Coordinates of C-alpha atoms in Angstrom, one line a residue:
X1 CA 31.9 88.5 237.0
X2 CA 35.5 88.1 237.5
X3 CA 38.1 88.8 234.6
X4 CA 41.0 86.3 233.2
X5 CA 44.5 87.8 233.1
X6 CA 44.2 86.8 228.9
X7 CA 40.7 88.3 228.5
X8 CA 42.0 91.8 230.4
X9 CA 45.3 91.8 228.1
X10 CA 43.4 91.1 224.9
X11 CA 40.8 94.0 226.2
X12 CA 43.0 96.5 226.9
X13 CA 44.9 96.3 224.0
X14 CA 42.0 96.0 221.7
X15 CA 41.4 99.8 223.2
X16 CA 44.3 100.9 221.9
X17 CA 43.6 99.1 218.3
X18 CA 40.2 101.3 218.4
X19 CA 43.0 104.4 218.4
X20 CA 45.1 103.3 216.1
X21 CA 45.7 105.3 212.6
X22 CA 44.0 108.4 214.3
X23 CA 46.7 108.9 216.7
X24 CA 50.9 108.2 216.1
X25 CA 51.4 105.0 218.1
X26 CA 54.0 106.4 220.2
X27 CA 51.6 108.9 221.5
X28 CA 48.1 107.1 222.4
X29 CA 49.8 105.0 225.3
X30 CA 49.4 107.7 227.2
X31 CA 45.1 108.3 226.6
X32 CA 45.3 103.9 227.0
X33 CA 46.6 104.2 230.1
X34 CA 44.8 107.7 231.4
X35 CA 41.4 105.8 230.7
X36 CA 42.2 102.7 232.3
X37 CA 43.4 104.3 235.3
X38 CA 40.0 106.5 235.6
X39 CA 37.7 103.3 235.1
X40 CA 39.8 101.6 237.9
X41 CA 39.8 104.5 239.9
X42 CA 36.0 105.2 239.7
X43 CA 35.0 101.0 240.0
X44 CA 37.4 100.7 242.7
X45 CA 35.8 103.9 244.5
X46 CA 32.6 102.8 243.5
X47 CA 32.9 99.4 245.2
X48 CA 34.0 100.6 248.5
X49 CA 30.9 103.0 248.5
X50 CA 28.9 100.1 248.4
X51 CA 30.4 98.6 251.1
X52 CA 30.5 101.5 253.6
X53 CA 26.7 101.9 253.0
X54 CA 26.1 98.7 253.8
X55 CA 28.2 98.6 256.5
X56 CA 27.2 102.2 258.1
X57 CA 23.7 102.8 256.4
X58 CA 24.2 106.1 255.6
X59 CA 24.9 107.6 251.9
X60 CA 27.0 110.9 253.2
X61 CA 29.0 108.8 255.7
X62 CA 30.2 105.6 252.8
X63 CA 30.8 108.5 250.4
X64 CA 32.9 110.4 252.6
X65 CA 36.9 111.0 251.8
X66 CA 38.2 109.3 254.9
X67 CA 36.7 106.2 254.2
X68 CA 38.3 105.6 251.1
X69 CA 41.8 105.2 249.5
X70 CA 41.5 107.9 247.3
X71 CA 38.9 110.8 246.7
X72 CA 36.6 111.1 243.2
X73 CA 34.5 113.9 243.2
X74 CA 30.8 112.6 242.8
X75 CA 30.4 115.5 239.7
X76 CA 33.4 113.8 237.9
X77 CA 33.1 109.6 238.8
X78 CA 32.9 107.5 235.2
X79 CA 28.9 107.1 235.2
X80 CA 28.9 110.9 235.4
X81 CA 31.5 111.3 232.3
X82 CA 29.2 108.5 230.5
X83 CA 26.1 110.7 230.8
X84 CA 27.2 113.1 228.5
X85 CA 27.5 112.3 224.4
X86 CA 28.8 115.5 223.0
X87 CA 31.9 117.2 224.1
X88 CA 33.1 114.0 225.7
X89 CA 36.7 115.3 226.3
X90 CA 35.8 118.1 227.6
X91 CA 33.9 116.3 230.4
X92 CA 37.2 114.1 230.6
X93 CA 39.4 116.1 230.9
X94 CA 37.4 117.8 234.0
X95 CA 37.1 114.5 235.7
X96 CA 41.1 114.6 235.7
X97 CA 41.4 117.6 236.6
X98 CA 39.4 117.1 239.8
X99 CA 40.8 113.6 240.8
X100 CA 44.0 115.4 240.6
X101 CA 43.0 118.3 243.0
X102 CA 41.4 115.9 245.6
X103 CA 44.0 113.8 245.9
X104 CA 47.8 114.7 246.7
X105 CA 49.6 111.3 246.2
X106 CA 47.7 111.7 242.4
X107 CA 48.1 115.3 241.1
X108 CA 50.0 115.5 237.9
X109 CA 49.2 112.0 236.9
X110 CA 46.9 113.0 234.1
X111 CA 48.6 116.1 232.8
X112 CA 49.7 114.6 230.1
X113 CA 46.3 113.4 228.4
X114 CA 44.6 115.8 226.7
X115 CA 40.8 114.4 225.5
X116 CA 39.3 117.7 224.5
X117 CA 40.8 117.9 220.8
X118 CA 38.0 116.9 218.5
X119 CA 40.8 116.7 215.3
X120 CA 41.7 114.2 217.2
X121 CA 39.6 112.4 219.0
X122 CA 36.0 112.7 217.7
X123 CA 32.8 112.1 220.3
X124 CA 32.2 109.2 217.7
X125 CA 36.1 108.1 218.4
X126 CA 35.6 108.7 222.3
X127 CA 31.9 106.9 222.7
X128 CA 33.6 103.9 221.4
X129 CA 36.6 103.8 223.4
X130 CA 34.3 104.1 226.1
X131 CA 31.9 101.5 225.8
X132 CA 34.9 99.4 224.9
X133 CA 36.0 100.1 228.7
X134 CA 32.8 99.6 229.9
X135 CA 32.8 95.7 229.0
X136 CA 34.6 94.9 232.7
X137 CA 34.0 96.3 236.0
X138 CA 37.4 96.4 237.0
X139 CA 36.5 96.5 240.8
X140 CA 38.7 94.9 243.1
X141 CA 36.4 91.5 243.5
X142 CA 36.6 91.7 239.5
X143 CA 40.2 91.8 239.3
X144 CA 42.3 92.2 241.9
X145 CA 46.1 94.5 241.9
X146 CA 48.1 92.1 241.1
X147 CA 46.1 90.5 237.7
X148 CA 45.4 94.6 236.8
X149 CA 49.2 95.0 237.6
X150 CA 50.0 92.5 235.4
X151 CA 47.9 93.1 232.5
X152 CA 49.1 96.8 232.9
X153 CA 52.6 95.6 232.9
X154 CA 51.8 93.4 229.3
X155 CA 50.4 96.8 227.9
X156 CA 53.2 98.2 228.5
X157 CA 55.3 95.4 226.6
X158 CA 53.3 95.9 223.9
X159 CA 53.4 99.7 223.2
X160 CA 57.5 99.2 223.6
X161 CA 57.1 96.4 220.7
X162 CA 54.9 98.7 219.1
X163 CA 57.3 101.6 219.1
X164 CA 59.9 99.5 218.7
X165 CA 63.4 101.9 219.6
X166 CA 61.6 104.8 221.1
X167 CA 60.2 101.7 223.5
X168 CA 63.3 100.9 225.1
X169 CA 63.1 104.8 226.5
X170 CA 60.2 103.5 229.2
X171 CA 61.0 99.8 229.3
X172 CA 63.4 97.4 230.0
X173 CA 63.0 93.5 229.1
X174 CA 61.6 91.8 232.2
X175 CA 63.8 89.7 232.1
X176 CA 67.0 91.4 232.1
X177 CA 65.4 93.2 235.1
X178 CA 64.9 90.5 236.7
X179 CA 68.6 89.2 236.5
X180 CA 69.7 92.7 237.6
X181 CA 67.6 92.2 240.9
X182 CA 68.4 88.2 241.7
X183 CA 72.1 89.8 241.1
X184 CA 71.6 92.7 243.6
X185 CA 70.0 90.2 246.4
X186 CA 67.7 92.7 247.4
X187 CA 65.9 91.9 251.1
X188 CA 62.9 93.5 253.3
X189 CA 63.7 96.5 254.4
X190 CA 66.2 97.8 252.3
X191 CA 65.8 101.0 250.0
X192 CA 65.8 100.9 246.1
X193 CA 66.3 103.9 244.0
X194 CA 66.0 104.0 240.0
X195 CA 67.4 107.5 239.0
X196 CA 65.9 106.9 235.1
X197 CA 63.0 104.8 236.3
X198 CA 61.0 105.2 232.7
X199 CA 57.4 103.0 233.7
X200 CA 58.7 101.8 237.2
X201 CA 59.6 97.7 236.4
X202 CA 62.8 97.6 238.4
X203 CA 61.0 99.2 241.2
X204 CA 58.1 96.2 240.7
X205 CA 60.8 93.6 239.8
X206 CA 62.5 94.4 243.0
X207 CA 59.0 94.4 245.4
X208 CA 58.2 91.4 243.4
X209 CA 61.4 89.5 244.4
X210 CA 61.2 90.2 248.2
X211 CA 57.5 89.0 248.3
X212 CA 57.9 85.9 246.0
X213 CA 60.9 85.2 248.5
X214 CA 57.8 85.2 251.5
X215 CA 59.2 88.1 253.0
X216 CA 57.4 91.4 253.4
X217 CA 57.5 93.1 250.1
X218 CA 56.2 96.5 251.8
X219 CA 59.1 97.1 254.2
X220 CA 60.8 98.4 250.7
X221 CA 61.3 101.8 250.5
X222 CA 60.8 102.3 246.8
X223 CA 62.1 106.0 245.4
X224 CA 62.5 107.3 241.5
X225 CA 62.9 109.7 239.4
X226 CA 61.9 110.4 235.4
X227 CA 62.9 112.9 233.0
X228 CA 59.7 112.3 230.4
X229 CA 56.2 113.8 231.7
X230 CA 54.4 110.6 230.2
X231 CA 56.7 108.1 231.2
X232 CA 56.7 109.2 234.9
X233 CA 52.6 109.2 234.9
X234 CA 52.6 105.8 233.6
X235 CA 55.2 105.1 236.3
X236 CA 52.8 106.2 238.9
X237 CA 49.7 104.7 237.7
X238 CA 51.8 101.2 237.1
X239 CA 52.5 101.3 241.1
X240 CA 49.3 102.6 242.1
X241 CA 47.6 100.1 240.0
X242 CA 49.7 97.3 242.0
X243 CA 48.6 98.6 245.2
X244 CA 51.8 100.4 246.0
X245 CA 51.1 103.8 247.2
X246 CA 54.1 105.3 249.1
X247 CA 56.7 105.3 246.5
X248 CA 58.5 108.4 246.2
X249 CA 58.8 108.6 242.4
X250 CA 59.8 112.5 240.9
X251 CA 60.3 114.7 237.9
X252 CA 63.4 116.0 236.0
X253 CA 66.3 115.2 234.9
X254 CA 68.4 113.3 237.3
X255 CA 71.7 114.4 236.2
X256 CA 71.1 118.1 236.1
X257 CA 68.7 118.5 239.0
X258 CA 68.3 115.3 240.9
X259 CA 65.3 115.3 243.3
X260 CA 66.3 112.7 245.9
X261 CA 68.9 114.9 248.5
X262 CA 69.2 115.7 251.5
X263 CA 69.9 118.8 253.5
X264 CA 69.0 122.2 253.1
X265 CA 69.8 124.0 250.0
X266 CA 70.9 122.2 247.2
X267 CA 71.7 119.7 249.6
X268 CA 73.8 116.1 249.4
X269 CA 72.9 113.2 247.4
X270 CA 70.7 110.9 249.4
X271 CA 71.9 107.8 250.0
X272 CA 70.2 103.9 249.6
X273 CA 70.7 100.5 249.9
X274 CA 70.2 99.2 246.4
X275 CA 70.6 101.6 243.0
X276 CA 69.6 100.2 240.1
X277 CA 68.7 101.8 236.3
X278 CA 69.2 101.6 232.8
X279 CA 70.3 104.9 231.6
X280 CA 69.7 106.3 228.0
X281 CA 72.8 104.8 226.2
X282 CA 75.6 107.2 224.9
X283 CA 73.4 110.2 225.9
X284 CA 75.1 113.4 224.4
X285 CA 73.2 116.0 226.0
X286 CA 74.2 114.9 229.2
X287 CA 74.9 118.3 231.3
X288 CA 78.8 118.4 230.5
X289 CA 79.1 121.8 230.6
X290 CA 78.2 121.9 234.3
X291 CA 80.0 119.0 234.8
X292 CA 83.3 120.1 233.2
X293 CA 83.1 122.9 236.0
X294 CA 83.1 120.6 238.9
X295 CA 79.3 119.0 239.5
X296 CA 77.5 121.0 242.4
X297 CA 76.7 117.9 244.1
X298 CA 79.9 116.3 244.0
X299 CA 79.3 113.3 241.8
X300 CA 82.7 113.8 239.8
X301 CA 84.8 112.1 241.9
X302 CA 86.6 109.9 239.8
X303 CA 86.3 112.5 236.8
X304 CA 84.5 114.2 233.9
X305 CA 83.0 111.8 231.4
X306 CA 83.4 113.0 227.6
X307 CA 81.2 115.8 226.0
X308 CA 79.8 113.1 223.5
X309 CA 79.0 109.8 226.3
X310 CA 77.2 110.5 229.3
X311 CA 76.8 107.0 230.0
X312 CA 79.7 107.1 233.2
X313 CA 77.8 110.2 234.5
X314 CA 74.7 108.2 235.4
X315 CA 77.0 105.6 236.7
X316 CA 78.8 108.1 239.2
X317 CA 75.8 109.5 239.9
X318 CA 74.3 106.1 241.3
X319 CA 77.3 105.6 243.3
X320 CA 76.9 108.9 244.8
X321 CA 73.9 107.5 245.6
X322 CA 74.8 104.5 247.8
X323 CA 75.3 104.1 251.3
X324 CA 78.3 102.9 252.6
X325 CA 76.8 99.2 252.7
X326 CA 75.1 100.0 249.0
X327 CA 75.9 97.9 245.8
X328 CA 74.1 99.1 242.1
X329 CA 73.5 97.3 238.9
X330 CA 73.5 99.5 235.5
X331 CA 73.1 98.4 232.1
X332 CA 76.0 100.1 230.1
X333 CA 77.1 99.9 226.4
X334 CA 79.9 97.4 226.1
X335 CA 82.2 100.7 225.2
X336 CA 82.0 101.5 228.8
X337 CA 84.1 98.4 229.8
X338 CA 87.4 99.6 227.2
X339 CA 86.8 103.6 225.8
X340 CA 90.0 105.6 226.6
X341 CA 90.2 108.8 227.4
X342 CA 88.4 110.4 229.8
X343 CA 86.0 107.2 230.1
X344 CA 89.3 105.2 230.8
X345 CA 90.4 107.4 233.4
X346 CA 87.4 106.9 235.3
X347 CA 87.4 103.1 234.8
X348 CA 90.8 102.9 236.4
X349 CA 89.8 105.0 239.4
X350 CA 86.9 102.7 240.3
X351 CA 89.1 99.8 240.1
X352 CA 92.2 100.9 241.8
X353 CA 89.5 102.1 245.1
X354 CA 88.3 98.4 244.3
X355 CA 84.6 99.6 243.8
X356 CA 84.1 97.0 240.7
X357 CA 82.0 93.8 241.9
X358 CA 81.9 92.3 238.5
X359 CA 80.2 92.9 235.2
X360 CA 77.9 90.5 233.3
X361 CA 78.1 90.8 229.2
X362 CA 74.9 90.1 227.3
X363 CA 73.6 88.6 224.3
X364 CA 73.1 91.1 221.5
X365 CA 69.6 92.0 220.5
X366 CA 68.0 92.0 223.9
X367 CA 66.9 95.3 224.2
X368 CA 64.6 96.9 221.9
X369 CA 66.4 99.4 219.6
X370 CA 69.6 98.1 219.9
X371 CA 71.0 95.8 218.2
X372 CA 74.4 95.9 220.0
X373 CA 75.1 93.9 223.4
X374 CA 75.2 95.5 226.5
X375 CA 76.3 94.7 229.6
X376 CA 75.0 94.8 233.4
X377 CA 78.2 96.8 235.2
X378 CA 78.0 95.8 239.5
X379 CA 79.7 98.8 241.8
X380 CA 80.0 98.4 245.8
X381 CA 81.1 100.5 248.4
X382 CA 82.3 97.7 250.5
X383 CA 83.1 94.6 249.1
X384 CA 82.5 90.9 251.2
X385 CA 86.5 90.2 252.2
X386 CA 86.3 87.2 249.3
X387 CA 85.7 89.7 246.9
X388 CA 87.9 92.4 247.6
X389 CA 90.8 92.9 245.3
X390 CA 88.6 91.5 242.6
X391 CA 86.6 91.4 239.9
X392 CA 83.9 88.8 238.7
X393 CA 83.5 88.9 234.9
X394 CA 80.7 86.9 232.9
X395 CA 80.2 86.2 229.5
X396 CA 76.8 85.7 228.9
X397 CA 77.4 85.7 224.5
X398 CA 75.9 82.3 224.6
X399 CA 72.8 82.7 227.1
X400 CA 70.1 83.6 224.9
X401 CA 67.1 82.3 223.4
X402 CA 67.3 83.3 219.3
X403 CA 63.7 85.1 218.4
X404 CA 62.8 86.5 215.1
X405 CA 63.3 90.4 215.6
X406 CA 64.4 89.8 219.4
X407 CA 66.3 87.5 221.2
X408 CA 65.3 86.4 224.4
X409 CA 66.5 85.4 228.5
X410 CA 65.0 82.6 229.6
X411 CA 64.5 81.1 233.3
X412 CA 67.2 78.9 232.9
X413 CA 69.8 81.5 231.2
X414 CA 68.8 83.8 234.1
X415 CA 69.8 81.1 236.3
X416 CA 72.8 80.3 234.9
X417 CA 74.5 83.7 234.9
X418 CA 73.1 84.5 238.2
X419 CA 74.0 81.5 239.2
X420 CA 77.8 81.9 237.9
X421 CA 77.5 85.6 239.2
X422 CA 77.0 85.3 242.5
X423 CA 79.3 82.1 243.2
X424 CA 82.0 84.5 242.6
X425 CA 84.0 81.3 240.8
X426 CA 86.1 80.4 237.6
X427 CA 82.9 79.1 234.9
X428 CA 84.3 76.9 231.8
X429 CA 83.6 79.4 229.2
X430 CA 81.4 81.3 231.2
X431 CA 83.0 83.3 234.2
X432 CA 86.1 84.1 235.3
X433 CA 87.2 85.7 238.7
X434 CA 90.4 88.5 237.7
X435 CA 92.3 90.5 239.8
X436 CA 92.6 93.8 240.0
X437 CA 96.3 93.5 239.4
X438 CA 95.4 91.7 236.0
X439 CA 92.7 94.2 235.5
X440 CA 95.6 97.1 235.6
X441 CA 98.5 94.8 233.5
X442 CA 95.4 95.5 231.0
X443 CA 95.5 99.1 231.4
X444 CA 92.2 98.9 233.5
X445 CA 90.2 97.3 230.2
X446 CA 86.9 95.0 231.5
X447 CA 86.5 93.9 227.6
X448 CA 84.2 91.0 228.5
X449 CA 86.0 88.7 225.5
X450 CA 89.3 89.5 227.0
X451 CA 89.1 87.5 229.6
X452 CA 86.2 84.9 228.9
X453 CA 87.1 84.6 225.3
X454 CA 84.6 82.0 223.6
X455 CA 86.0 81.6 220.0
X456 CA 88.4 78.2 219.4
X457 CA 91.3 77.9 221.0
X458 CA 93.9 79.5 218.7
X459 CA 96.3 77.8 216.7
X460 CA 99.7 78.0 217.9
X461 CA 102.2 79.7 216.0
X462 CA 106.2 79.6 215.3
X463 CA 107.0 83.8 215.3
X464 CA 110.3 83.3 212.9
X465 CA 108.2 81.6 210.2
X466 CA 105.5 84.4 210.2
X467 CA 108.1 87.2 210.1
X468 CA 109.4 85.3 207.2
X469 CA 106.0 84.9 205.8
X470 CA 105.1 88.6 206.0
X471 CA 108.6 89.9 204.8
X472 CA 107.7 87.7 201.3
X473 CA 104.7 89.6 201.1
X474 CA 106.0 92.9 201.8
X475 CA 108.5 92.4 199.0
X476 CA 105.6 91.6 196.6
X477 CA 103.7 94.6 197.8
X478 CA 107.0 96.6 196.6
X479 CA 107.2 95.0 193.6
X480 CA 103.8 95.5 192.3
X481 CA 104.3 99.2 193.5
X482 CA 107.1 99.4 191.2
X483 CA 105.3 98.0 188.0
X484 CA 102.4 100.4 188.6
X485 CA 104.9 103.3 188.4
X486 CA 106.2 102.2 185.3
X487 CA 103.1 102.2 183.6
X488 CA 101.4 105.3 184.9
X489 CA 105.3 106.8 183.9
X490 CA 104.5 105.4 180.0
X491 CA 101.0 106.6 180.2
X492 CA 102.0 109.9 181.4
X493 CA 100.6 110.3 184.6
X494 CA 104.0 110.4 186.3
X495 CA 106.5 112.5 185.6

């Protein structure tokens, strides 16, 4: 019986309600997810089984390896796991184990989960979540990639709502994504790289684009790469889950030992088409040290960020990583646009080699743990020959939809600063197109407010009747100073 989109959301996250209180909620995302991805694994194996034997007659032959898109063990499939009722997690965490080992493009997927802890997770505890599972074969005829996708995708809303700032580690508001990409104007057969991919939406959001734009979607070439064990397993299960196999997604951290190069040895950055990412904001522990020594892969070349703000190392390292027709998008603090310092040296390099396409300012309140606005920052190798020698800079303060604990982009905010973005033209309180001359008579500051200021127009004022005004004042200052002398002198306080 097939599955509505709402059912499957409401089902999957009353799984995760079964866990709750038992288990800290920014941890059971990963069991959610391990357990949905072995019933979808298992129905979906189980499905084509079906259909080979039909098709060939023969039990060994529909079972075989070859004829399927993945490999599950026969010992270690979900009906097997459901035949046992004591030590449940034990025979769980086998069945992961062994999908792992049979199949390449999966191993490490499940390392994170650990079922065989009965403190935790009781066979009482487990025989529920289970049969809770159970209520949908999630076979493809069931529910197809995309619907799975997308209620995998509204999970994973949910947990970053649930965990409130630790959620905006492994997700970023669709729908900032989603401006990032219409900005980036991404086409079939380009290549995308996210250096801090947390669960994979800009990868999606970028696939999604091309193939909503009738083109084909899998002539991307999708790579990644995650510091967080159980953010980069949810990352692979969220773009095996949408039927995307080949996308080269890695461990570590991508500032110390990025995983994309090329070459022998260390080797050279690898190049792409399109970067995109939203970094950890302000991140201290950043690799400085290694940095302030010269980086081994050469990503310094407009300078050292500071010890405390690694923010302009992620951005250097994403244009390290473009290719000479490449262009990124990067959400940034707004402090980015106007720090000093070392952060201010940088800025000014990337503008005087004219590698600044524009920036877009956000509402505040969009992200989840954070409060403050941030911004979207654009960087190209080689600008169109309209754009070159400037800057487009949009104020987006206004575009935003007012929630309760979070405010929101809608379609037709998205539309309007894409819109404004991309037409590279002065916007009434919106947009504004600036030099790069103005930009340096500014000493290189990309302050959004500077330059699309949307407070009233200020007053004008006559500068000798100020002066005149403040002098008055400053003479009343004194002479209170005075009086307050005298009496702390009659009190005996002053000698």
């Amino acid at each position: 019986m097939a599955v509505t989109l709402t059912e499957l959301e409401q089902h999957l996250w009353g799984a995760a309600n079964i866990l709750r209180g038992s288990i800290d909620s920014g941890e059971y995302k990963s069991y959610i997810f391990g357990l949905l991805f072995f019933k979808r694994l298992s129905d979906v194996w189980q499905e084509e089984y079906e259909q080979k034997l039909t098709e060939y007659g023969d039990e060994e032959l529909a079972a075989d390896a070859d004829e399927h898109r993945f490999d599950i063990p026969q010992e270690h499939t979900w009906s097997e796991v459901r035949k046992h009722t004591t030590n449940i997690g034990e025979y769980l965490n086998a069945a992961f184990q062994a999908i792992e080992d049979a199949n390449m493009k999966l191993r490490g997927i499940f390392q994170s989960v650990d079922f065989n802890n009965k403190d935790r997770f009781s066979d009482a505890m487990l025989e529920r979540l289970l049969q809770h599972f159970e209520r949908y074969d999630l076979r493809n005829s069931n529910v197809d990639a995309d619907m799975l996708g997308n209620a995998y995708e509204y999970l994973i809303k949910q947990f970053a709502d649930d965990g409130g700032k630790k959620g905006g580690e492994f997700y970023t508001p669709k729908e900032v994504v989603r401006l990032m990409v219409r900005c980036l104007e991404i086409d079939e057969g380009m290549s995308i790289y996210d250096p801090t991919c947390g669960s994979g939406g800009m990868l999606l959001e970028a696939y999604r684009a091309v193939e909503q734009a009738g083109k084909n979607a899998r002539s991307l070439s999708l790579f990644g790469q995650e510091r967080n064990l159980n953010t980069w397993a949810i990352c692979q299960m969220n773009l095996f889950l949408h039927d995307i196999d080949d996308a080269d997604v890695r461990r570590g951290d991508t500032l110390r030992e990025p995983k994309h190069t090329v070459g022998e040895g260390r080797g050279a950055i690898r190049t792409f088409d399109r970067v995109i990412a939203n970094p950890p904001f302000s991140l201290k522990e950043w690799g400085h040290s290694v940095w302030s020594n010269g980086d081994p892969y050469g990503r310094d070349t407009y300078g050292t960020p500071p010890k405390s703000y690694g923010d302009l190392a992620f951005v250097q390292h994403m244009l390290a990583s473009l290719n000479e027709n490449g262009k990124l998008a990067v959400v940034v603090p707004h402090g980015v646009l106007f720090r000093a310092g070392a952060e201010g040296a940088i800025r000014k390099a990337f503008i005087e080699n004219d590698l600044v396409e524009g920036v877009i300012g956000l509402a505040p309140n969009l992200f989840y743990g954070a409060g403050i606005p941030a911004a979207i920052l654009f960087l190209r190798k080689k600008k169109p020959a309209h754009m070159q020698g400037h800057v487009m800079i949009v104020n987006g303060a206004e575009q935003f939809e007012e929630g309760r604990a979070q405010n929101y982009l809608r379609d037709q905010h998205i539309d309007a600063l894409c819109g404004a973005y991309i037409g590279f033209e002065d916007v009434e309180r919106l947009a504004v197109v600036v030099s790069n001359d103005d930009l340096a008579a500014h000493d290189f500051n990309l302050n959004i407010s500077r330059y699309v200021n949307l407070g009233e127009e200020a007053e004008a004022i006559e500068v000798s009747e100020e002066i005149e005004k403040l002098e008055e004042l400053i003479a009343e200052r004194n002479a209170a100073e005075v009086r307050m002398n005298n009496f702390l002198r009659e009190l005996g306080y002053v000698g």
